[in-house]
Tab-separated table of C-alpha atoms in Angstrom:
chain	number	residue	atom	x	y	z
D	12	UNK	CA	12.959	14.126	20.703
D	13	UNK	CA	10.991	16.304	22.822
D	14	UNK	CA	6.928	16.374	22.512
D	15	UNK	CA	6.422	18.902	19.672
D	16	UNK	CA	4.246	21.659	21.122
D	17	UNK	CA	1.254	22.975	18.824
D	18	UNK	CA	-2.222	24.905	19.838
D	19	UNK	CA	-5.295	23.505	20.953
D	20	UNK	CA	-6.857	21.634	18.214
D	21	UNK	CA	-4.054	21.626	15.262
D	22	UNK	CA	-5.279	22.268	11.666
D	23	UNK	CA	-2.014	19.243	9.801
D	24	UNK	CA	-1.512	18.640	6.558
D	25	UNK	CA	-0.202	14.821	5.899
D	26	UNK	CA	1.823	14.790	2.059
D	27	UNK	CA	2.048	11.540	0.338
D	28	UNK	CA	2.400	12.437	-2.826
D	29	UNK	CA	3.349	8.645	-4.494
D	30	UNK	CA	1.244	5.494	-5.371
D	31	UNK	CA	-2.241	4.104	-3.617
D	32	UNK	CA	-0.052	1.407	-1.696
D	33	UNK	CA	2.122	4.673	-0.373
D	34	UNK	CA	-0.830	6.759	0.497
D	35	UNK	CA	-2.432	3.146	2.517
D	36	UNK	CA	0.958	3.230	4.702
D	37	UNK	CA	0.967	6.177	5.587
D	38	UNK	CA	-2.435	5.987	7.303
D	39	UNK	CA	-0.675	4.410	10.454
D	40	UNK	CA	1.627	8.187	10.538
D	41	UNK	CA	-1.861	9.659	10.365
D	42	UNK	CA	-3.546	8.057	13.180
D	43	UNK	CA	-0.331	8.271	14.871
D	44	UNK	CA	-1.067	11.560	14.407
D	45	UNK	CA	-4.520	12.320	15.429
D	46	UNK	CA	-4.514	9.982	18.313
D	47	UNK	CA	-1.486	12.963	19.975
D	48	UNK	CA	-2.857	16.288	19.517
D	49	UNK	CA	-6.016	16.390	20.897
D	50	UNK	CA	-8.608	17.622	18.835
D	51	UNK	CA	-6.241	17.605	15.589
D	52	UNK	CA	-8.072	18.397	12.222
D	53	UNK	CA	-5.733	16.226	9.734
D	54	UNK	CA	-5.854	16.789	6.434
D	55	UNK	CA	-3.844	14.797	3.231
D	56	UNK	CA	-2.463	15.727	0.197
D	57	UNK	CA	-2.489	12.952	-2.617
D	58	UNK	CA	-2.149	12.334	-6.158
D	59	UNK	CA	-5.432	12.540	-8.414
D	60	UNK	CA	-6.409	8.739	-8.325
D	61	UNK	CA	-5.413	7.539	-4.658
D	62	UNK	CA	-7.677	9.852	-2.696
D	63	UNK	CA	-9.811	6.295	-2.958
D	64	UNK	CA	-7.714	4.803	-0.502
D	65	UNK	CA	-8.753	7.058	2.219
D	66	UNK	CA	-12.731	7.032	1.894
D	67	UNK	CA	-14.061	6.551	5.380
D	68	UNK	CA	-11.048	7.181	7.182
D	69	UNK	CA	-12.479	8.098	10.277
D	70	UNK	CA	-8.906	10.084	11.262
D	71	UNK	CA	-9.426	12.254	8.199
D	72	UNK	CA	-10.522	15.335	7.208
D	73	UNK	CA	-10.500	16.543	4.234
D	74	UNK	CA	-8.620	15.232	0.975
D	75	UNK	CA	-7.016	17.029	-1.161
D	76	UNK	CA	-5.464	16.055	-4.642
D	77	UNK	CA	-3.439	17.320	-7.214
D	78	UNK	CA	-2.168	16.022	-11.192
D	79	UNK	CA	0.851	14.044	-10.887
D	80	UNK	CA	2.614	16.688	-13.091
D	81	UNK	CA	0.167	19.386	-12.280
D	82	UNK	CA	0.580	22.880	-15.297
D	83	UNK	CA	2.389	26.352	-13.114
D	84	UNK	CA	-1.821	27.546	-12.736
D	85	UNK	CA	-2.548	24.432	-10.690
D	86	UNK	CA	0.600	25.233	-9.037
D	87	UNK	CA	0.418	28.486	-8.130
D	88	UNK	CA	-3.402	28.315	-6.613
D	89	UNK	CA	-2.321	25.233	-4.768
D	90	UNK	CA	0.208	27.287	-3.086
D	91	UNK	CA	-2.222	29.561	-2.575
D	92	UNK	CA	-4.649	27.196	-0.786
D	93	UNK	CA	-1.726	26.373	1.687
D	94	UNK	CA	0.741	28.418	2.491
D	95	UNK	CA	0.797	28.609	6.114
D	96	UNK	CA	-2.060	27.287	6.563
D	97	UNK	CA	-1.335	24.578	8.914
D	98	UNK	CA	-0.377	24.190	12.528
D	99	UNK	CA	2.392	21.181	11.178
D	100	UNK	CA	2.862	20.565	7.635
D	101	UNK	CA	5.007	16.414	7.312
D	102	UNK	CA	6.425	15.207	4.230
D	103	UNK	CA	6.516	11.696	4.084
D	104	UNK	CA	9.376	11.744	1.362
D	105	UNK	CA	12.480	13.234	1.144
D	106	UNK	CA	11.742	14.344	-2.553
D	107	UNK	CA	11.790	17.937	-3.420
D	108	UNK	CA	8.495	18.234	-4.548
D	109	UNK	CA	7.019	17.413	-0.904
D	110	UNK	CA	9.243	19.203	0.994
D	111	UNK	CA	9.091	22.144	-0.614
D	112	UNK	CA	5.122	22.091	0.012
D	113	UNK	CA	5.357	21.194	3.719
D	114	UNK	CA	7.395	23.819	4.432
D	115	UNK	CA	5.083	26.597	2.534
D	116	UNK	CA	2.028	24.908	4.120
D	117	UNK	CA	3.225	24.819	7.493
D	118	UNK	CA	3.711	26.741	10.423
D	119	UNK	CA	6.222	24.064	11.782
D	120	UNK	CA	6.945	21.567	9.852
D	121	UNK	CA	9.005	18.212	9.349
D	122	UNK	CA	9.975	15.294	7.139
D	123	UNK	CA	12.782	12.806	5.692
D	124	UNK	CA	15.703	13.765	3.922
D	125	UNK	CA	18.390	12.135	2.186
D	126	UNK	CA	21.752	11.477	4.579
D	127	UNK	CA	23.567	13.472	2.311
D	128	UNK	CA	24.036	16.104	-0.561
D	129	UNK	CA	23.195	20.012	-1.170
D	130	UNK	CA	19.355	18.985	-1.372
D	131	UNK	CA	19.492	17.671	1.845
D	132	UNK	CA	21.377	19.946	3.403
D	133	UNK	CA	18.885	22.425	1.962
D	134	UNK	CA	15.431	20.226	3.480
D	135	UNK	CA	17.170	20.222	7.437
D	136	UNK	CA	17.481	23.918	7.424
D	137	UNK	CA	14.326	24.516	5.792
D	138	UNK	CA	12.002	22.034	7.820
D	139	UNK	CA	11.224	22.347	11.452
D	140	UNK	CA	12.840	18.860	12.573
D	141	UNK	CA	14.126	15.958	10.028
D	142	UNK	CA	15.618	12.568	9.866
D	143	UNK	CA	18.044	10.863	7.465
D	144	UNK	CA	15.860	8.541	5.622
D	145	UNK	CA	16.968	5.054	6.143
D	146	UNK	CA	15.771	3.557	2.767
D	147	UNK	CA	16.519	-0.351	4.560
D	148	UNK	CA	13.525	-0.168	6.510
D	149	UNK	CA	10.256	-1.589	5.752
D	150	UNK	CA	8.024	1.799	4.480
D	151	UNK	CA	5.669	1.733	7.648
D	152	UNK	CA	8.556	1.648	9.956
D	153	UNK	CA	10.608	4.805	8.057
D	154	UNK	CA	7.412	6.745	8.113
D	155	UNK	CA	6.422	5.905	11.703
D	156	UNK	CA	9.633	6.978	12.645
D	157	UNK	CA	7.902	10.815	11.962
D	158	UNK	CA	5.888	10.508	15.452
D	159	UNK	CA	9.976	9.771	17.244
D	160	UNK	CA	10.594	13.191	15.377
D	161	UNK	CA	7.788	14.362	16.852
D	162	UNK	CA	8.186	12.855	20.174
D	163	UNK	CA	4.368	11.372	19.975
D	164	UNK	CA	3.467	7.320	20.130
D	165	UNK	CA	3.875	5.800	16.800
D	166	UNK	CA	0.842	3.232	16.318
D	167	UNK	CA	1.335	0.910	13.904
D	168	UNK	CA	-1.877	0.301	12.720
D	169	UNK	CA	-2.945	0.384	8.850
D	170	UNK	CA	-6.420	2.068	8.529
D	171	UNK	CA	-8.407	0.422	5.406
D	172	UNK	CA	-11.819	2.322	3.732
D	173	UNK	CA	-14.743	1.589	5.505
D	174	UNK	CA	-17.770	0.942	4.307
D	175	UNK	CA	-20.115	-1.742	3.200
D	176	UNK	CA	-19.862	-4.030	0.183
D	177	UNK	CA	-23.769	-5.172	-2.154
D	178	UNK	CA	-24.360	-8.135	-0.774
D	179	UNK	CA	-25.906	-9.259	-3.800
D	180	UNK	CA	-22.886	-9.055	-5.327
D	181	UNK	CA	-21.330	-11.808	-3.403
D	182	UNK	CA	-21.736	-15.316	-3.236
D	183	UNK	CA	-23.993	-16.938	-1.286
D	184	UNK	CA	-21.632	-19.048	0.584
D	185	UNK	CA	-17.877	-19.199	1.614
D	186	UNK	CA	-15.288	-16.970	-0.725
D	187	UNK	CA	-11.796	-16.065	-1.483
D	188	UNK	CA	-10.959	-13.450	-3.214
D	189	UNK	CA	-8.489	-13.471	-6.174
D	190	UNK	CA	-6.624	-10.331	-7.226
D	191	UNK	CA	-4.787	-11.034	-10.686
D	192	UNK	CA	-3.463	-7.982	-11.947
D	193	UNK	CA	-0.811	-5.353	-10.202
D	194	UNK	CA	0.495	-1.994	-11.864
D	195	UNK	CA	2.823	-3.164	-13.793
D	196	UNK	CA	3.229	-6.451	-15.992
D	197	UNK	CA	6.798	-7.134	-14.533
D	198	UNK	CA	5.011	-8.284	-10.910
D	199	UNK	CA	2.661	-10.198	-12.360
D	200	UNK	CA	2.172	-14.602	-12.186
D	201	UNK	CA	1.203	-16.664	-15.293
D	202	UNK	CA	-1.892	-17.135	-16.223
D	203	UNK	CA	-2.223	-20.687	-16.202
D	204	UNK	CA	-1.187	-20.315	-12.532
D	205	UNK	CA	-4.403	-18.024	-11.704
D	206	UNK	CA	-6.966	-20.085	-13.582
D	207	UNK	CA	-5.225	-23.851	-12.046
D	208	UNK	CA	-5.801	-22.235	-8.343
D	209	UNK	CA	-9.000	-21.227	-9.139
D	210	UNK	CA	-10.004	-24.793	-10.013
D	211	UNK	CA	-8.220	-25.472	-6.565
D	212	UNK	CA	-10.050	-23.431	-4.589
D	213	UNK	CA	-13.603	-24.951	-6.356
D	214	UNK	CA	-12.302	-28.028	-4.860
D	215	UNK	CA	-11.947	-26.611	-1.803
D	216	UNK	CA	-15.392	-25.108	-1.766
D	217	UNK	CA	-15.152	-22.029	-2.062
D	218	UNK	CA	-15.726	-19.277	-4.960
D	219	UNK	CA	-13.593	-17.989	-6.589
D	220	UNK	CA	-14.673	-13.737	-6.394
D	221	UNK	CA	-12.126	-11.119	-8.921
D	222	UNK	CA	-11.565	-8.137	-8.382
D	223	UNK	CA	-9.982	-5.956	-10.336
D	224	UNK	CA	-10.288	-2.449	-11.859
D	225	UNK	CA	-12.133	-1.008	-14.970
D	226	UNK	CA	-9.500	-1.103	-17.265
D	227	UNK	CA	-8.294	-4.621	-16.195
D	228	UNK	CA	-11.184	-5.601	-18.186
D	229	UNK	CA	-9.083	-7.099	-21.512
D	230	UNK	CA	-6.383	-9.295	-19.481
D	231	UNK	CA	-9.093	-10.071	-17.039
D	232	UNK	CA	-10.797	-11.795	-20.096
D	233	UNK	CA	-7.841	-14.158	-21.269
D	234	UNK	CA	-7.509	-15.446	-17.371
D	235	UNK	CA	-11.070	-16.352	-17.217
D	236	UNK	CA	-12.935	-15.969	-19.946
D	237	UNK	CA	-13.900	-20.248	-18.973
D	238	UNK	CA	-13.656	-20.075	-15.725
D	239	UNK	CA	-16.265	-20.611	-12.666
D	240	UNK	CA	-15.986	-17.318	-11.048
D	241	UNK	CA	-17.227	-14.416	-10.021
D	242	UNK	CA	-16.104	-11.253	-11.700
D	243	UNK	CA	-16.492	-7.573	-9.726
D	244	UNK	CA	-13.634	-6.097	-11.844
D	245	UNK	CA	-14.946	-2.931	-12.349
D	246	UNK	CA	-17.735	-2.976	-10.280
D	247	UNK	CA	-16.414	-1.891	-6.232
D	248	UNK	CA	-16.085	0.994	-4.811
D	249	UNK	CA	-12.724	1.279	-2.478
D	250	UNK	CA	-15.155	0.827	0.822
D	251	UNK	CA	-16.350	-2.222	-0.916
D	252	UNK	CA	-13.812	-3.700	-2.313
D	253	UNK	CA	-12.607	-3.562	0.907
D	254	UNK	CA	-15.151	-5.339	3.010
D	255	UNK	CA	-15.602	-7.883	0.070
D	256	UNK	CA	-11.752	-8.833	0.767
D	257	UNK	CA	-12.548	-8.728	4.630
D	258	UNK	CA	-15.805	-10.901	4.788
D	259	UNK	CA	-13.102	-13.522	2.593
D	260	UNK	CA	-12.453	-16.980	3.692
D	261	UNK	CA	-8.549	-16.424	2.116
D	262	UNK	CA	-7.214	-13.383	-0.131
D	263	UNK	CA	-4.550	-14.373	-3.045
D	264	UNK	CA	-3.181	-11.518	-5.618
D	265	UNK	CA	0.436	-10.141	-6.141
D	266	UNK	CA	3.019	-7.338	-4.938
D	267	UNK	CA	-0.190	-4.893	-5.687
D	268	UNK	CA	-1.484	-1.835	-3.047
D	269	UNK	CA	-5.010	-4.199	-3.074
D	270	UNK	CA	-2.448	-6.615	-1.243
D	271	UNK	CA	-1.238	-4.383	1.650
D	272	UNK	CA	-4.999	-3.444	1.973
D	273	UNK	CA	-5.935	-7.313	1.862
D	274	UNK	CA	-3.436	-7.763	4.616
D	275	UNK	CA	-4.861	-4.274	6.674
D	276	UNK	CA	-8.206	-6.295	7.165
D	277	UNK	CA	-7.041	-9.259	8.785
D	278	UNK	CA	-8.042	-11.651	6.159
D	279	UNK	CA	-5.587	-14.867	5.834
D	280	UNK	CA	-3.653	-12.858	2.633
D	281	UNK	CA	-1.589	-15.360	0.811
D	282	UNK	CA	0.804	-12.518	-0.642
D	283	UNK	CA	3.207	-13.379	-4.661
D	284	UNK	CA	6.202	-11.721	-4.639
D	285	UNK	CA	8.662	-11.334	-7.240
D	286	UNK	CA	11.323	-8.482	-8.160
D	287	UNK	CA	10.079	-6.288	-4.813
D	288	UNK	CA	12.632	-6.513	-1.687
D	289	UNK	CA	9.562	-8.000	1.229
D	290	UNK	CA	11.890	-6.731	3.810
D	291	UNK	CA	11.240	-2.675	2.815
D	292	UNK	CA	7.638	-3.154	0.872
D	293	UNK	CA	6.146	-6.594	1.927
D	294	UNK	CA	2.634	-6.436	3.463
D	295	UNK	CA	1.724	-5.427	7.276
D	296	UNK	CA	0.266	-7.563	9.021
D	297	UNK	CA	-2.461	-7.344	11.616
D	298	UNK	CA	-0.503	-6.588	14.717
D	299	UNK	CA	2.665	-5.683	13.185
D	300	UNK	CA	4.961	-7.195	11.658
D	301	UNK	CA	7.888	-8.872	14.124
D	302	UNK	CA	9.729	-10.186	12.921
D	303	UNK	CA	10.828	-8.612	10.030
D	304	UNK	CA	10.533	-10.110	6.298
D	305	UNK	CA	13.361	-12.074	5.812
D	306	UNK	CA	15.319	-11.203	1.538
D	307	UNK	CA	13.685	-14.547	-0.021
D	308	UNK	CA	12.226	-18.287	0.767
D	309	UNK	CA	9.579	-20.190	-0.278
D	310	UNK	CA	6.456	-19.536	2.274
D	311	UNK	CA	6.724	-16.944	4.649
D	312	UNK	CA	4.479	-16.263	7.621
D	313	UNK	CA	3.681	-13.899	9.948
D	314	UNK	CA	0.466	-13.642	11.651
D	315	UNK	CA	-2.530	-13.382	8.380
D	316	UNK	CA	0.248	-12.996	6.127
D	317	UNK	CA	2.201	-15.628	4.061
D	318	UNK	CA	4.076	-14.037	1.373
D	319	UNK	CA	4.826	-16.566	-1.242
D	320	UNK	CA	8.214	-16.559	-3.542
D	321	UNK	CA	10.066	-18.438	-6.285
D	322	UNK	CA	13.972	-17.804	-4.323
D	323	UNK	CA	16.148	-17.668	-7.117
D	324	UNK	CA	19.760	-16.632	-6.309
D	325	UNK	CA	19.055	-12.654	-7.949
D	326	UNK	CA	16.027	-12.781	-5.416
D	327	UNK	CA	14.677	-10.071	-4.511
D	328	UNK	CA	16.398	-7.369	-7.362
D	329	UNK	CA	14.510	-4.428	-6.828
D	330	UNK	CA	14.097	-3.971	-10.675
D	331	UNK	CA	11.932	-3.871	-13.100
D	332	UNK	CA	11.959	-7.427	-14.044
D	333	UNK	CA	14.125	-9.271	-15.600
D	334	UNK	CA	14.349	-6.229	-18.776
D	335	UNK	CA	14.771	-3.355	-16.684
D	336	UNK	CA	11.128	-1.981	-17.757
D	337	UNK	CA	7.364	-1.832	-16.385
D	338	UNK	CA	6.217	-4.247	-19.327
D	339	UNK	CA	8.677	-6.936	-18.451
D	340	UNK	CA	8.384	-10.991	-17.682
D	341	UNK	CA	10.182	-11.966	-14.492
D	342	UNK	CA	11.315	-15.103	-14.663
D	343	UNK	CA	11.029	-15.826	-10.486
D	344	UNK	CA	7.466	-15.212	-10.975
D	345	UNK	CA	7.234	-16.917	-14.274
D	346	UNK	CA	8.761	-20.038	-12.811
D	347	UNK	CA	6.671	-19.984	-9.307
D	348	UNK	CA	4.764	-23.247	-8.963
D	349	UNK	CA	1.035	-23.640	-8.327
D	350	UNK	CA	1.033	-25.588	-5.767
D	351	UNK	CA	4.229	-23.212	-3.831
D	352	UNK	CA	0.861	-20.826	-4.019
D	353	UNK	CA	-1.385	-23.715	-3.073
D	354	UNK	CA	-0.204	-24.906	-0.477
D	355	UNK	CA	0.624	-21.487	1.411
D	356	UNK	CA	-3.809	-21.450	0.593
D	357	UNK	CA	-4.317	-24.472	2.252
D	358	UNK	CA	-1.799	-23.264	5.061
D	359	UNK	CA	-3.883	-19.891	5.806
D	360	UNK	CA	-7.264	-21.392	5.405
D	361	UNK	CA	-6.052	-23.767	8.816
D	362	UNK	CA	-5.478	-20.764	10.048
D	363	UNK	CA	-8.251	-19.305	10.109
D	364	UNK	CA	-9.979	-22.391	11.031
D	365	UNK	CA	-8.308	-22.853	13.682
D	366	UNK	CA	-7.915	-18.912	15.004
């Protein structure tokens, strides 16, 4: 694809209207655009509550936030704010709203479309450049196809929030970070598993630092009420959380944006996966993902990441748990043995010592 021509010091808008993890996994595209076009000013449009994952990102000039369900007045205000204000607008999704916003905001625009259907045909006509989204590729690979579409080098590097953590919050000695709370119940491991893991980490000379949001307190109280752990849930902003994870000996967490963040810091990361297909949504290690994750295994390692699964015949189902709803249980995670998780932790710690 021929390189897209832009004016000097171009204004670029990247649209990522999904969850935290999706915004984080769009940062390689943002870096690619910022590096390729001299003097580029890159703004990012995201949903309210996901902007923190871009805190301190040196490639981002401004973050614009909108509600997930804005009313008519806010929608019209946004359209007036964006209309043809950018030399280039990029949608990272094939949905109607991000594609329409890219078309409205950019003098030139690009984004993914679905393979067929009337809506896809209309979007191809609206966008200056488009590609058919491949739903069998890892999300980072798929988003970076936009770089290929623009004719610029793709930089497969996730960019973390930048900053420091208040040192008085962290243990004085070596520690592990454990993030036990994904957004949805069907991605949770067992409370007994987390407690057994914390006890084993203590036996290995590591304090356990617990992270999470303020709203996670009730669930975390159930897990850690009698445990000797350092509770930091609700006390860290995104740059502090990143710094705390980066300083750990090992990080352990489920399929969540925080686990993607941990992998991107370079810390040895143990990721507990259930229904989600890691070929599409597995953590992205430092240096990239080569070879890709396989669909199901017991312990897989790629770079600084160990991906742990209980490989039942139905794995990965890509469904919302066994009951097909967000608050469902997942048999694959309920049956994941703490001994298997600890084996991955020991591998990660040995790798770190040898690095």
